[in-house]
Amino acid sequence: MVAIVTDPAIDPGAIWRPLPEAYRQPGMSPTQIILHTIVGSAEGAFSFFRDRSDLESTYIVPFLGPRWQLIPLDHSADANRKANRRPDGTGAVSIETEDMGAATVERTPWTTHQVDEIVGACVYVCRTYSIPPRLCRTPSDPGIGYHTLFGAPSDWTPVAKSCPGAARKAQVPEIIERVRLELAGPATPPETGVQPMKVIRHTTGEVMLYDGVLRVPLNYGPTHTDNLERINTYAFLCGGITDMSDAAAPAGETSAEAIRRRKLSADLLTTTRVAR
Ligand SMILES: [Zn+2]
């Protein structure tokens, strides 16, 4: 007979990619979860943690595939200053998340997939360590927070920063509510029927994904080039690839001018089908 031993400090929903120091980090009793954004790629952050720094986070959530776990949940990860491990032995599990880099970090929301993975991690950690699914009310209050919840610098960061960026901060209440509902009872049965349009909300506007075709409101960004860039970004975030380039576009051309020049539909910039 083979005995399968499970360690509750290893999330069964994650890919286990331990850092060399995973079990050398001090023991810690998790009472908080703190959300971050990487300002770069998931693999880049992983190799930075592994090869070039003494820093680490407990999780990394990439754009594609399951979340990675780098440190056991009951060992401290050096990402949250005083919340790494407090004198009473409690501390924070940290979740790093892949983004599109510094240029767009304030306006890149977590993808639907990333939100699902963050919620999955939070549900597992909250259930395993009896952490309440609520926003932390103070820097040592049990719950879920994000890196700059109490400002920057603060007890959670020694430097000025805006991690995880405006667009992702705006998603935190929705994430906590989903964690709360999942912990409260069985999941509600999936809705039947067709959901024809999925609207992805954004702090400065909306992008609509409809049956694989992205449509961006005309007034979404200040210039045509800006909108093309956003379409490409959102196609990528939706799990697809498109290359909307327009070499003939004069610099600074507005969306309305581009629509007239290219004789496109009146109110929306629309991609060709997004390859998935
Ligand atoms: Zn951070």
mmCIF file of N, CA and C and ligand atoms in Angstrom, residues 36 147 161 163, ligand 1:
data_model
loop_
_atom_site.group_PDB
_atom_site.id
_atom_site.type_symbol
_atom_site.label_atom_id
_atom_site.label_comp_id
_atom_site.label_asym_id
_atom_site.label_seq_id
_atom_site.Cartn_x
_atom_site.Cartn_y
_atom_site.Cartn_z
ATOM 1 N N HIS A 36 0.189 41.397 -5.186
ATOM 2 C CA HIS A 36 1.214 42.231 -5.819
ATOM 3 C C HIS A 36 1.105 42.138 -7.330
ATOM 4 N N HIS A 147 -0.465 45.362 -1.787
ATOM 5 C CA HIS A 147 0.808 45.837 -1.255
ATOM 6 C C HIS A 147 0.756 47.263 -0.687
ATOM 7 N N LYS A 161 5.690 53.212 -3.869
ATOM 8 C CA LYS A 161 5.321 52.435 -5.059
ATOM 9 C C LYS A 161 3.805 52.415 -5.147
ATOM 10 N N CYS A 163 2.135 49.413 -6.343
ATOM 11 C CA CYS A 163 1.799 47.990 -6.494
ATOM 12 C C CYS A 163 0.460 47.653 -5.831
HETATM 13 ZN ZN ZN B 1 4.234 44.531 -4.428
#
